[in-house]
Coordinates of C-alpha atoms in Angstrom, one line a residue:
M1 CA -54.5 27.0 5.8
S2 CA -54.1 23.5 5.6
D3 CA -52.2 21.8 8.5
A4 CA -49.0 21.2 6.2
D5 CA -49.2 24.8 5.4
H6 CA -49.1 25.7 9.1
L7 CA -46.4 23.9 9.5
S8 CA -44.4 24.8 6.6
A9 CA -45.2 28.2 7.5
A10 CA -43.4 27.5 11.2
V11 CA -40.1 26.0 9.3
R12 CA -39.9 29.3 7.4
Q13 CA -40.4 31.9 10.2
A14 CA -38.3 29.2 12.6
S15 CA -41.5 29.8 15.0
E16 CA -41.8 27.9 18.5
F17 CA -43.1 24.6 18.1
A18 CA -45.8 25.4 21.1
S19 CA -47.3 27.5 18.9
L20 CA -49.0 25.1 16.2
G21 CA -50.9 23.1 18.6
F22 CA -50.4 19.8 17.2
D23 CA -50.9 16.7 19.0
Q24 CA -48.2 13.9 18.7
E25 CA -50.1 11.6 15.8
Q26 CA -51.0 14.6 13.6
L27 CA -47.3 16.3 13.6
L28 CA -45.9 12.3 13.0
S29 CA -48.6 11.9 9.9
L30 CA -47.3 15.6 8.8
V31 CA -43.7 14.9 9.0
R32 CA -44.1 11.7 7.4
R33 CA -45.5 13.4 4.3
A34 CA -43.0 16.3 4.2
S35 CA -40.0 14.1 4.6
D36 CA -39.2 13.8 0.7
G37 CA -40.3 17.3 -0.1
P38 CA -38.4 20.4 -1.0
E39 CA -38.2 21.9 2.3
A40 CA -37.6 18.5 3.9
S41 CA -34.1 19.7 5.5
A42 CA -35.3 22.8 6.9
L43 CA -38.0 20.6 8.6
F44 CA -35.4 18.1 10.2
F45 CA -33.4 20.6 11.6
W46 CA -36.3 22.9 12.9
L47 CA -37.7 19.9 14.7
C48 CA -34.0 19.2 16.2
A49 CA -33.9 23.0 17.4
Q50 CA -37.3 22.3 19.2
Q51 CA -35.9 18.9 20.5
S52 CA -36.7 20.5 24.1
H53 CA -40.5 19.5 23.3
A54 CA -40.6 15.8 23.4
P55 CA -43.4 15.5 20.3
A56 CA -40.6 17.6 18.2
A57 CA -37.8 15.1 19.3
K58 CA -40.1 12.5 18.7
A59 CA -41.0 13.5 14.9
A60 CA -37.2 14.4 14.2
A61 CA -36.5 10.4 14.5
E62 CA -39.8 10.1 12.5
F63 CA -38.3 12.1 9.6
A64 CA -35.0 10.0 9.8
S65 CA -37.1 6.7 9.7
A66 CA -39.4 8.0 7.1
T67 CA -37.4 9.7 4.2
R68 CA -36.8 7.7 1.1
D69 CA -34.5 10.1 -0.3
P70 CA -30.7 9.7 -0.2
A71 CA -29.9 13.0 -0.9
T72 CA -32.1 14.8 1.7
I73 CA -30.4 12.1 4.2
A74 CA -26.7 13.6 2.6
D75 CA -27.9 16.9 2.8
I76 CA -28.5 16.7 6.5
L77 CA -25.7 15.1 7.4
D78 CA -23.6 17.8 5.5
Q79 CA -25.1 20.1 8.1
M80 CA -25.7 18.2 11.3
K81 CA -23.7 19.0 14.3
P82 CA -24.3 15.7 16.6
A83 CA -22.9 18.0 19.7
A84 CA -25.8 20.3 19.7
L85 CA -28.2 17.5 20.0
G86 CA -29.1 16.2 23.1
D87 CA -28.4 12.4 24.1
D88 CA -31.4 11.3 24.0
L89 CA -32.5 12.7 20.6
R90 CA -29.0 11.4 19.4
R91 CA -29.8 7.9 20.2
S92 CA -33.0 8.0 18.8
L93 CA -31.6 9.2 15.3
W94 CA -28.9 6.7 15.5
H95 CA -31.3 3.8 16.0
A96 CA -33.4 5.3 13.1
F97 CA -30.3 5.5 10.6
M98 CA -28.8 1.4 11.6
V99 CA -32.5 0.3 10.8
R100 CA -32.3 2.1 7.6
A101 CA -29.0 0.8 6.8
E102 CA -29.8 -2.5 8.0
D103 CA -33.1 -3.0 6.1
R104 CA -32.3 -5.1 2.7
L105 CA -35.5 -3.8 1.1
S106 CA -34.4 -0.3 0.8
S107 CA -32.1 0.9 -2.3
Y108 CA -28.4 0.9 -1.5
G109 CA -28.2 4.5 -1.7
L110 CA -30.2 5.2 1.0
R111 CA -28.8 2.9 3.4
G112 CA -25.2 4.1 2.4
Q113 CA -26.4 7.2 3.4
A114 CA -28.1 5.9 6.5
L115 CA -24.8 4.0 8.0
H116 CA -22.8 7.4 7.1
G117 CA -25.6 8.9 9.4
A118 CA -24.9 6.4 12.3
L119 CA -21.1 6.8 11.9
L120 CA -21.6 10.8 12.3
L121 CA -23.8 10.3 15.3
A122 CA -21.3 7.7 16.8
Q123 CA -17.8 8.7 16.1
D124 CA -17.6 10.9 19.3
H125 CA -20.1 8.9 21.7
K126 CA -18.5 6.0 23.0
A127 CA -21.6 3.7 23.7
L128 CA -23.2 4.3 20.3
L129 CA -19.8 3.7 18.6
L130 CA -19.3 0.1 20.1
R131 CA -22.9 -0.7 19.1
L132 CA -21.9 0.6 15.4
K133 CA -18.7 -1.6 15.5
G134 CA -20.8 -4.6 16.6
S135 CA -23.4 -4.1 13.6
L136 CA -20.1 -3.9 11.2
A137 CA -18.5 -7.0 12.4
D138 CA -21.6 -8.8 12.0
L139 CA -22.0 -7.4 8.4
S140 CA -22.7 -10.3 5.7
L141 CA -20.9 -10.4 2.7
D142 CA -24.0 -12.1 1.0
D143 CA -25.8 -8.4 1.3
D144 CA -26.5 -5.9 -1.7
P145 CA -23.1 -5.6 -3.2
H146 CA -23.6 -1.5 -3.7
F147 CA -24.5 -1.4 -0.1
L148 CA -21.5 -3.4 0.7
R149 CA -19.3 -0.8 -1.2
H150 CA -20.3 1.9 1.1
A151 CA -19.8 -0.4 4.3
A152 CA -16.5 -1.0 3.0
R153 CA -15.6 2.4 3.5
I154 CA -17.3 3.2 6.7
L155 CA -15.4 0.0 7.8
G156 CA -11.9 1.5 6.9
V157 CA -12.6 4.5 8.6
V158 CA -13.8 2.7 12.1
L159 CA -10.8 0.9 11.3
A160 CA -8.3 4.2 11.4
H161 CA -9.7 4.8 14.9
S162 CA -10.1 1.1 16.4
P163 CA -7.4 -0.7 14.8
E164 CA -8.8 -4.3 15.2
N165 CA -8.1 -7.3 13.0
E166 CA -11.7 -8.1 13.2
F167 CA -11.9 -5.2 11.0
R168 CA -9.1 -6.0 8.6
E169 CA -10.5 -9.3 7.8
K170 CA -14.0 -7.9 7.1
L171 CA -12.2 -5.8 4.5
A172 CA -10.2 -8.6 3.4
G173 CA -13.5 -10.7 2.6
L174 CA -15.0 -7.5 0.6
I175 CA -12.0 -7.9 -1.7
D176 CA -14.0 -10.9 -3.3
V177 CA -17.4 -8.6 -3.6
E178 CA -16.5 -6.8 -7.4
E179 CA -18.6 -4.1 -7.0
A180 CA -17.2 -3.4 -3.6
S181 CA -13.5 -4.7 -4.3
D182 CA -11.8 -1.3 -5.1
E183 CA -13.1 0.5 -1.9
A184 CA -11.9 -2.2 0.0
A185 CA -8.6 -2.6 -1.2
M186 CA -8.4 1.5 -1.0
E187 CA -9.0 1.2 2.8
L188 CA -6.6 -2.0 3.7
G189 CA -3.7 0.5 1.7
L190 CA -4.8 3.2 4.0
D191 CA -4.7 0.8 6.8
A192 CA -1.3 -0.5 5.8
L193 CA 0.1 3.1 5.8
R194 CA -1.2 4.1 9.3
R195 CA 0.5 0.7 10.3
G196 CA 3.9 1.6 8.8
L197 CA 3.6 5.2 10.5
D198 CA 3.2 3.2 14.2
S199 CA 6.1 0.9 13.3
T200 CA 9.0 1.0 15.7
T201 CA 11.6 -0.5 13.1
S202 CA 12.3 0.6 9.9
E203 CA 12.0 -3.1 8.7
A204 CA 8.3 -3.1 9.8
A205 CA 7.7 0.3 8.5
G206 CA 8.9 -0.4 5.0
L207 CA 7.2 -3.6 4.7
A208 CA 3.8 -1.8 5.6
F209 CA 4.2 0.9 3.2
E210 CA 5.3 -1.9 0.5
E211 CA 2.0 -3.6 1.7
G212 CA -0.2 -0.2 1.1
V213 CA 1.1 0.2 -2.2
A214 CA 0.3 -3.5 -3.2
W215 CA -3.4 -2.6 -2.1
F216 CA -3.7 0.7 -3.8
R217 CA -2.6 -0.7 -7.1
K218 CA -5.1 -3.4 -6.3
A219 CA -7.5 -0.9 -6.0
I220 CA -6.8 0.8 -9.3
A221 CA -6.8 -2.7 -11.3
A222 CA -10.5 -3.3 -9.6
S223 CA -11.6 0.2 -10.9
E224 CA -12.2 2.1 -14.0
D225 CA -11.2 5.4 -11.8
R226 CA -9.4 5.7 -8.4
A227 CA -7.8 9.2 -8.5
D228 CA -7.2 8.7 -4.6
A229 CA -5.6 5.5 -5.2
E230 CA -3.1 6.5 -8.2
L231 CA -2.2 9.5 -6.1
Y232 CA -1.3 7.2 -3.3
V233 CA 0.7 4.9 -5.7
R234 CA 2.7 7.8 -6.4
C235 CA 3.2 9.0 -3.0
T236 CA 4.3 5.8 -1.5
E237 CA 6.4 4.4 -4.0
I238 CA 8.6 7.6 -3.6
L239 CA 8.7 6.8 -0.1
V240 CA 9.8 3.3 -0.6
S241 CA 12.2 3.4 -3.3
V242 CA 13.9 6.0 -0.9
H243 CA 13.7 3.4 1.9
L244 CA 15.0 0.6 -0.5
N245 CA 17.7 3.2 -2.6
G246 CA 18.3 6.0 -0.6
F247 CA 18.4 9.4 -2.3
D248 CA 20.0 7.9 -5.3
G249 CA 19.1 11.0 -7.9
S250 CA 16.1 9.1 -9.6
H251 CA 13.0 10.3 -7.7
S252 CA 13.0 13.6 -8.8
A253 CA 12.2 12.5 -11.9
E254 CA 9.0 11.0 -10.6
I255 CA 7.5 14.7 -9.6
P256 CA 5.7 15.6 -12.5
E257 CA 3.8 12.2 -12.7
L258 CA 3.1 12.8 -8.7
I259 CA 1.8 16.6 -9.8
E260 CA -0.5 15.0 -12.4
A261 CA -1.8 12.5 -10.0
A262 CA -2.3 15.3 -7.4
F263 CA -4.2 17.3 -10.3
R264 CA -6.5 14.3 -11.1
Y265 CA -7.5 13.9 -7.5
S266 CA -8.0 17.4 -6.7
A267 CA -10.3 17.8 -9.5
V268 CA -12.4 15.0 -8.5
L269 CA -12.2 16.5 -5.1
G270 CA -13.7 19.6 -5.9
E271 CA -16.7 17.6 -7.7
E272 CA -17.2 15.6 -4.5
Q273 CA -16.4 18.5 -2.1
E274 CA -15.5 15.9 0.2
H275 CA -13.7 18.6 2.5
A276 CA -17.1 19.6 3.5
K277 CA -18.2 16.7 5.2
P278 CA -18.2 17.0 9.0
S279 CA -17.5 13.0 10.1
W280 CA -14.5 11.0 9.9
L281 CA -14.8 10.4 6.6
G282 CA -14.0 14.4 5.6
S283 CA -10.6 13.8 7.4
Q284 CA -9.4 11.5 4.5
S285 CA -8.7 14.1 1.9
A286 CA -6.4 16.3 4.2
E287 CA -4.4 13.2 4.9
R288 CA -3.7 12.2 1.3
L289 CA -2.9 16.1 0.7
H290 CA -0.3 15.6 3.7
W291 CA 1.2 12.8 1.7
T292 CA 1.3 14.2 -1.3
L293 CA 3.5 16.8 0.1
L294 CA 5.4 14.2 1.8
A295 CA 6.5 12.9 -1.3
A296 CA 7.0 16.1 -3.1
K297 CA 9.6 17.2 -0.6
L298 CA 11.2 13.5 -0.9
G299 CA 11.6 14.1 -4.6
T300 CA 12.6 17.7 -4.0
L301 CA 15.6 16.9 -1.9
D302 CA 16.5 14.3 -3.7
A303 CA 17.4 16.8 -6.2
T304 CA 18.6 19.5 -4.1
L305 CA 21.1 17.1 -2.6
N306 CA 22.8 16.3 -6.0
K307 CA 23.1 19.5 -6.5
K308 CA 26.7 21.4 -6.7
V309 CA 26.0 24.5 -4.5
W310 CA 23.3 25.4 -2.7
M311 CA 22.3 28.9 -3.3
N312 CA 19.9 29.6 -0.3
V313 CA 21.2 27.1 2.5
A314 CA 18.6 28.4 4.8
R315 CA 15.5 27.4 2.5
V316 CA 17.1 23.8 2.1
V317 CA 17.8 23.4 5.4
E318 CA 14.3 24.5 7.2
D319 CA 12.1 23.5 4.3
E320 CA 13.3 20.6 3.1
L321 CA 16.0 18.8 5.5
L322 CA 14.7 19.4 8.9
A323 CA 11.0 19.2 7.3
L324 CA 11.7 15.5 6.2
Y325 CA 13.7 15.0 9.4
R326 CA 10.8 15.3 11.4
S327 CA 8.2 14.4 8.8
S328 CA 5.9 12.8 11.3
R329 CA 5.3 15.7 12.9
S330 CA 6.3 18.4 10.4
I331 CA 4.0 17.0 7.7
L332 CA 1.8 14.3 8.6
L333 CA 1.1 16.3 11.9
A334 CA 1.4 13.1 14.0
D335 CA 2.1 14.0 17.8
K336 CA 5.1 12.2 18.1
D337 CA 7.9 10.4 16.0
G338 CA 6.8 7.1 13.9
G339 CA 8.1 4.8 11.6
L340 CA 8.0 7.3 8.8
D341 CA 11.2 8.9 10.4
L342 CA 13.0 5.5 11.1
I343 CA 12.9 5.4 7.4
V344 CA 13.5 9.1 5.9
R345 CA 16.3 9.7 8.7
P346 CA 18.8 7.0 8.0
E347 CA 18.6 8.0 4.4
I348 CA 18.9 11.7 4.7
S349 CA 22.4 10.9 7.0
A350 CA 23.5 8.3 4.2
A351 CA 22.8 11.1 1.6
L352 CA 24.5 14.1 3.5
W353 CA 27.8 12.0 3.9
T354 CA 27.6 10.8 0.3
H355 CA 27.5 14.6 -0.4
R356 CA 29.6 16.0 2.3
R357 CA 30.3 19.2 0.2
H358 CA 26.9 20.3 1.8
L359 CA 28.1 20.0 5.6
D360 CA 29.6 23.3 5.5
G361 CA 26.1 25.0 4.7
L362 CA 24.3 22.9 7.6
D363 CA 27.2 23.6 10.0
Q364 CA 26.9 27.4 9.4
W365 CA 23.1 27.1 9.7
V366 CA 23.7 25.8 12.7
E367 CA 25.9 28.3 14.3
E368 CA 23.5 31.5 13.1
N369 CA 20.3 29.9 14.6
E370 CA 21.3 28.9 18.2
G371 CA 18.3 29.4 20.5
T372 CA 15.6 28.4 17.8
P373 CA 13.2 26.0 18.2
D374 CA 14.7 23.9 15.0
L375 CA 18.0 23.7 16.1
P376 CA 17.6 20.5 18.5
D377 CA 16.5 18.6 15.1
A378 CA 19.4 20.2 12.9
V379 CA 22.2 19.3 15.9
A380 CA 20.6 15.5 15.6
M381 CA 20.8 15.5 11.9
R382 CA 24.3 16.5 11.9
A383 CA 25.7 14.5 14.8
A384 CA 23.9 11.5 12.6
V385 CA 26.0 12.2 9.8
N386 CA 29.2 12.6 12.6
R387 CA 28.3 8.8 13.6
S388 CA 28.0 7.8 10.2
K389 CA 31.5 9.2 9.3
E390 CA 33.2 7.9 13.0
T391 CA 31.9 4.3 12.5
G392 CA 32.4 4.0 8.5
L393 CA 28.7 2.1 8.7
L394 CA 25.9 3.9 6.9
H395 CA 22.6 2.7 6.9
R396 CA 23.3 1.1 3.6
P397 CA 26.8 -0.7 3.6
F398 CA 27.6 0.4 0.1
H399 CA 27.5 3.5 -1.6
A400 CA 25.1 3.8 -4.3
E401 CA 27.8 4.9 -6.8
S402 CA 29.4 1.1 -6.1
D403 CA 30.3 -0.3 -9.4
G404 CA 29.9 -4.0 -7.7
R405 CA 33.4 -5.2 -8.9
E406 CA 32.8 -8.4 -6.6
L407 CA 29.8 -9.4 -8.4
T408 CA 32.0 -8.3 -11.6
A409 CA 34.7 -10.7 -11.2
I410 CA 31.8 -13.6 -10.1
L411 CA 30.0 -12.9 -13.1
D412 CA 33.1 -13.0 -15.3
A413 CA 33.9 -16.3 -13.5
G414 CA 35.2 -18.9 -16.5
Q415 CA 36.1 -16.0 -18.9
V416 CA 39.1 -14.7 -16.6
P417 CA 41.9 -16.8 -15.9
L418 CA 42.1 -18.4 -12.3
G419 CA 45.5 -16.4 -11.7
A420 CA 43.8 -13.0 -12.3
R421 CA 41.0 -13.5 -10.0
S422 CA 43.2 -12.3 -6.7
G423 CA 41.0 -12.9 -3.4
I424 CA 37.9 -13.1 -5.2
A425 CA 38.5 -16.5 -6.1
E426 CA 38.1 -18.2 -2.6
R427 CA 34.6 -16.6 -2.7
L428 CA 33.8 -17.9 -5.9
Q429 CA 34.9 -21.2 -5.1
A430 CA 33.2 -21.2 -2.1
A431 CA 29.9 -20.4 -3.9
V432 CA 30.6 -23.0 -6.5
R433 CA 31.1 -25.8 -3.6
D434 CA 27.3 -24.6 -2.5
L435 CA 25.9 -26.0 -5.8
S436 CA 28.2 -29.3 -5.9
G437 CA 27.7 -32.7 -5.8
D438 CA 28.8 -33.4 -2.2
E439 CA 26.2 -31.0 -1.0
N440 CA 22.7 -31.3 -3.2
P441 CA 23.0 -33.1 -6.1
I442 CA 19.6 -32.7 -7.0
V443 CA 19.9 -28.8 -7.0
G444 CA 23.0 -29.2 -9.1
Q445 CA 21.1 -31.3 -11.7
V446 CA 18.4 -28.7 -11.5
V447 CA 20.8 -25.8 -12.4
N448 CA 22.6 -27.7 -14.7
G449 CA 20.0 -29.0 -16.4
I450 CA 18.6 -25.5 -17.3
L451 CA 21.9 -24.2 -18.3
S452 CA 22.3 -26.8 -20.7
D453 CA 19.3 -26.2 -22.3
M454 CA 19.9 -22.4 -22.6
V455 CA 22.5 -23.0 -25.3
R456 CA 19.6 -22.5 -27.7
N457 CA 19.2 -18.9 -26.6
P458 CA 21.1 -17.2 -29.3
H459 CA 21.7 -14.1 -26.6
Y460 CA 22.8 -16.5 -23.8
S461 CA 25.2 -18.4 -26.2
G462 CA 26.4 -15.1 -28.1
F463 CA 27.4 -13.2 -25.0
A464 CA 29.5 -13.6 -22.1
A465 CA 28.1 -11.0 -20.0
A466 CA 24.4 -12.4 -20.6
R467 CA 25.3 -15.6 -20.1
S468 CA 27.1 -14.8 -16.8
L469 CA 24.0 -12.6 -15.7
F470 CA 21.6 -15.3 -16.4
T471 CA 23.6 -17.8 -14.4
A472 CA 23.9 -15.4 -11.7
V473 CA 20.2 -15.0 -11.3
L474 CA 19.4 -18.7 -12.2
I475 CA 21.4 -19.6 -9.2
M476 CA 20.5 -17.3 -6.4
T477 CA 16.7 -18.0 -7.2
V478 CA 17.3 -21.7 -7.1
F479 CA 18.9 -20.8 -3.6
F480 CA 15.6 -19.0 -2.5
L481 CA 13.4 -22.0 -3.7
L482 CA 15.7 -24.2 -1.6
H483 CA 15.3 -21.7 1.5
R484 CA 11.6 -21.4 1.2
Q485 CA 11.1 -25.3 0.8
E486 CA 13.4 -26.1 3.7
T487 CA 13.2 -23.0 6.5
G488 CA 10.7 -23.2 8.8
L489 CA 8.5 -20.9 10.8
S490 CA 10.9 -21.2 14.0
S491 CA 13.9 -20.5 12.0
D492 CA 12.7 -17.6 9.6
P493 CA 9.0 -16.1 10.7
D494 CA 8.8 -14.1 7.4
A495 CA 7.7 -17.6 6.3
E496 CA 4.3 -17.4 7.6
Y497 CA 2.7 -16.2 4.5
L498 CA 3.6 -19.6 3.1
F499 CA 1.4 -21.3 6.2
V500 CA -1.7 -19.4 5.9
R501 CA -4.6 -21.6 5.0
R502 CA -7.3 -19.3 5.4
P503 CA -9.0 -18.5 2.1
K504 CA -10.1 -15.1 2.7
T505 CA -6.7 -13.8 4.0
L506 CA -4.6 -15.7 1.6
P507 CA -1.4 -13.5 1.0
L508 CA -1.0 -11.3 -2.0
E509 CA 1.8 -11.8 -4.5
N510 CA 3.7 -8.6 -2.9
A511 CA 4.3 -11.0 0.3
I512 CA 6.5 -13.4 -1.7
Q513 CA 7.9 -10.5 -4.1
R514 CA 9.1 -8.6 -0.9
D515 CA 10.3 -11.9 0.4
Y516 CA 12.5 -12.3 -2.7
F517 CA 13.6 -9.4 -3.3
R518 CA 14.8 -8.9 0.4
F519 CA 16.9 -12.5 -0.4
L520 CA 18.6 -10.9 -3.2
R521 CA 19.3 -7.8 -1.6
G522 CA 21.5 -9.9 1.3
S523 CA 23.2 -11.7 -1.9
S524 CA 25.7 -11.1 -4.1
L525 CA 23.8 -9.6 -6.2
R526 CA 22.7 -6.3 -4.1
D527 CA 24.3 -4.1 -6.2
H528 CA 22.1 -5.3 -9.4
V529 CA 19.0 -5.7 -8.3
N530 CA 16.1 -3.6 -7.7
M531 CA 12.1 -3.4 -7.2
E532 CA 9.2 -1.8 -9.3
V533 CA 11.7 -0.5 -12.0
R534 CA 9.5 1.4 -14.3
D535 CA 10.0 2.0 -18.2
S536 CA 10.9 -1.9 -18.8
G537 CA 9.2 -2.6 -21.9
S538 CA 6.9 0.3 -21.6
G539 CA 5.8 -1.3 -18.2
R540 CA 6.9 -1.7 -14.6
A541 CA 9.2 -4.7 -13.9
D542 CA 8.3 -6.2 -10.5
V543 CA 12.4 -7.4 -9.9
Y544 CA 14.9 -5.8 -12.1
F545 CA 18.6 -7.0 -12.8
S546 CA 20.7 -5.1 -14.5
A547 CA 24.6 -5.5 -15.2
R548 CA 26.6 -4.1 -18.2
G549 CA 24.1 -3.2 -20.0
L550 CA 22.2 -6.1 -20.0
H551 CA 18.8 -6.3 -18.1
T552 CA 16.5 -8.9 -17.4
V553 CA 13.4 -9.3 -15.0
T554 CA 11.5 -11.8 -12.8
E555 CA 7.9 -11.3 -13.2
V556 CA 6.1 -11.9 -9.8
K557 CA 2.1 -13.5 -9.7
R558 CA 0.1 -15.6 -7.4
S559 CA -2.0 -18.8 -8.6
L560 CA -5.2 -19.8 -6.8
T561 CA -6.3 -22.6 -9.7
N562 CA -4.3 -25.8 -10.5
R563 CA -1.6 -24.9 -12.5
D564 CA 1.2 -27.2 -13.8
L565 CA 4.7 -25.2 -14.7
P566 CA 3.4 -25.1 -18.6
G567 CA 0.3 -23.7 -16.9
L568 CA 1.8 -20.9 -15.6
L569 CA 3.9 -20.3 -19.0
K570 CA 0.8 -20.2 -20.6
D571 CA -0.7 -17.8 -18.4
H572 CA 2.0 -15.3 -17.7
G573 CA 5.0 -16.0 -20.2
F574 CA 3.8 -13.2 -22.6
Q575 CA 4.0 -10.6 -20.0
T576 CA 7.2 -12.0 -18.7
A577 CA 8.6 -11.8 -22.0
A578 CA 7.2 -8.3 -23.0
Y579 CA 9.9 -6.9 -20.5
Q580 CA 12.4 -8.1 -22.5
T581 CA 11.5 -6.6 -26.2
T582 CA 15.0 -4.5 -26.0
N583 CA 17.4 -6.7 -24.4
V584 CA 18.0 -10.3 -23.9
S585 CA 15.3 -12.5 -24.9
F586 CA 15.1 -14.3 -21.4
A587 CA 13.8 -13.7 -18.2
F588 CA 12.1 -15.4 -14.9
L589 CA 8.3 -16.0 -13.8
L590 CA 8.2 -16.5 -9.9
V591 CA 4.6 -17.9 -8.9
L592 CA 3.2 -18.3 -5.4
D593 CA 1.3 -21.3 -5.8
L594 CA -1.8 -20.8 -3.5
F595 CA -3.9 -23.9 -5.0
D596 CA -4.0 -26.3 -2.0
R597 CA -1.9 -29.6 -3.4
S598 CA -2.1 -32.6 -1.4
K599 CA -3.5 -31.1 2.1
G600 CA -0.8 -28.9 2.8
L601 CA 2.1 -30.8 1.2
Q602 CA 4.5 -29.2 -1.1
P603 CA 5.9 -30.8 -4.3
H604 CA 9.5 -31.9 -4.4
L605 CA 12.0 -29.1 -5.7
E606 CA 12.1 -30.6 -9.1
K607 CA 8.7 -30.1 -9.8
Q608 CA 8.9 -26.5 -8.9
I609 CA 11.1 -24.9 -11.5
S610 CA 11.9 -25.6 -15.3
L611 CA 12.8 -23.7 -18.6
G612 CA 10.1 -23.0 -21.3
S613 CA 10.0 -20.5 -24.4
K614 CA 7.2 -18.4 -25.6
T615 CA 7.3 -16.9 -29.3
P616 CA 4.2 -14.0 -29.6
Q617 CA 2.3 -14.7 -32.5
G618 CA 3.4 -13.1 -35.8
Q619 CA 6.9 -12.9 -34.3
D620 CA 9.8 -15.3 -35.1
T621 CA 11.8 -14.3 -31.5
S622 CA 11.4 -16.7 -28.9
Y623 CA 11.8 -15.7 -25.5
D624 CA 13.0 -18.3 -22.6
V625 CA 11.3 -18.1 -19.4
V626 CA 12.7 -19.9 -16.5
V627 CA 9.2 -20.6 -14.5
M628 CA 9.2 -21.3 -10.6
R629 CA 6.6 -22.2 -8.2
V630 CA 7.2 -21.4 -4.3
Q631 CA 4.1 -23.3 -2.8
G632 CA 1.5 -21.7 -0.3
Q633 CA -1.1 -23.1 1.9
R634 CA 1.3 -25.2 3.4
K635 CA 1.3 -27.4 6.7
V636 CA 4.4 -28.3 8.8
P637 CA 5.4 -32.2 8.6
S638 CA 4.1 -32.9 11.8
A639 CA 0.7 -31.6 10.9
M640 CA 0.5 -33.9 7.9
G641 CA -0.8 -36.8 10.1

């Protein structure tokens, strides 16, 4: 019987290493030859079991250095239990895996599995983890792009446990690597969600969750199939919508799409068997399922709150209200309350005050469950509703059913006799003064010039409500442009994204989208503006305005190339117009211009807005589009030299 046969028999029979009588070099030679065979994994684990014998431990490390089959390493990683390895063997194996991962002459599949092996061995070993983090920080973006895709996922997992900006910046750099872009965007989205959960204010949490949505969408756009990103988009969009609009009765309609996304993801999960992986990578699947449950409960509660009567009060209170009131702990299984609760709890209080008929059921539950572990949270939730009642102030100062009487009066300005405007006339006159020649004639010239040209639009000219809607959106958007041109960082830190000048960390378009939306929500248009509205021209409108059965949109983009206003209209005008094919034939296009103009100097306001038109090929309907730019990559005047 040959030496190879003796070794194979010893592995099958789990014989003691000492019984073979092989010397070190003889054993290493046999292991190299057998490291890619059908019994390779069994050989590796037999060697690990014999690690008390120095030759066997050395041979196990040699196996990790010699095998050329990614599937063999993957099989080993699925079964490996690092805690059962001695410190010396763990370090030897980690070193072997890292050498394989950094060897650019090896295949990307082998390198990716080796990097995963290094993570598995390091994740609960402080010294090895520090060394792994150092290697990841030194990762070169000109490496094999397919390997960088594997590395992006490992980077994201390490970032989850060590939230350091250096890893975020490395992932941001991988966005520009086509093969790794979707994976990097996915990990940055997950990182944004974690930052949202750790936030200490509802505003910071909301912004982080919105950023997560943007990254997940980027992952979807960069890949043909990202079932995980699609699922997270559905989950986080419901949460963001609750934050922006409260429980307004619309979220339950999103449940079917959430279920479909969860089904697609579960099919992919079943194929990959990701749940079986023992490393930090495997925890991501459970995390997605928790987020799915959160979104489903938000949608279910949205429907429940709008019911006339709760047939099973105990189930609603325990399975929906209380579960969501302490969602960080009960659904996401965190060990403390966090940013998620800062968003959800005020909305629950606001909704219960709006639907006060259900408070008797909650009070009855509190009376009947004295002494139960759930009682403190139920009492706290009821007290929050009481505080809303006592102060007359909810998280949202206007109820969802507000008819926006003040804005309606403003929109009708010029159509309603002055004497009929009552107290609103003073507010209207104050707003008009903001655009008067005494304040800033340039702003007045810009607005009046566009309004004069809009006479050509049949809907603007033919419908008073359309004319008022266009005028209101135009004026408020010009105010936004003026605000961003004038206001510095010391007065408004939210403008920081306009002064980022590092090419690899330039802001995404959602930065200006959120900024613009926040500005509008604080204006007289607050009751008539929403963000990310679906089913507008069969698409999703970035910023959506509606009044009196009419609607228009502001499409938000970013531009990295040198484009003038007509060029931006050429690039994005048809998409903007596509949202308006069943309503008024005008819309708005807002672009974050990231082309570095004049070494940080922003153009004059007059050069940042114009009115253009687009007529789709084969049609005779012309759409008027107001094109607006906000300059990025800016410098403050004192830095101009």
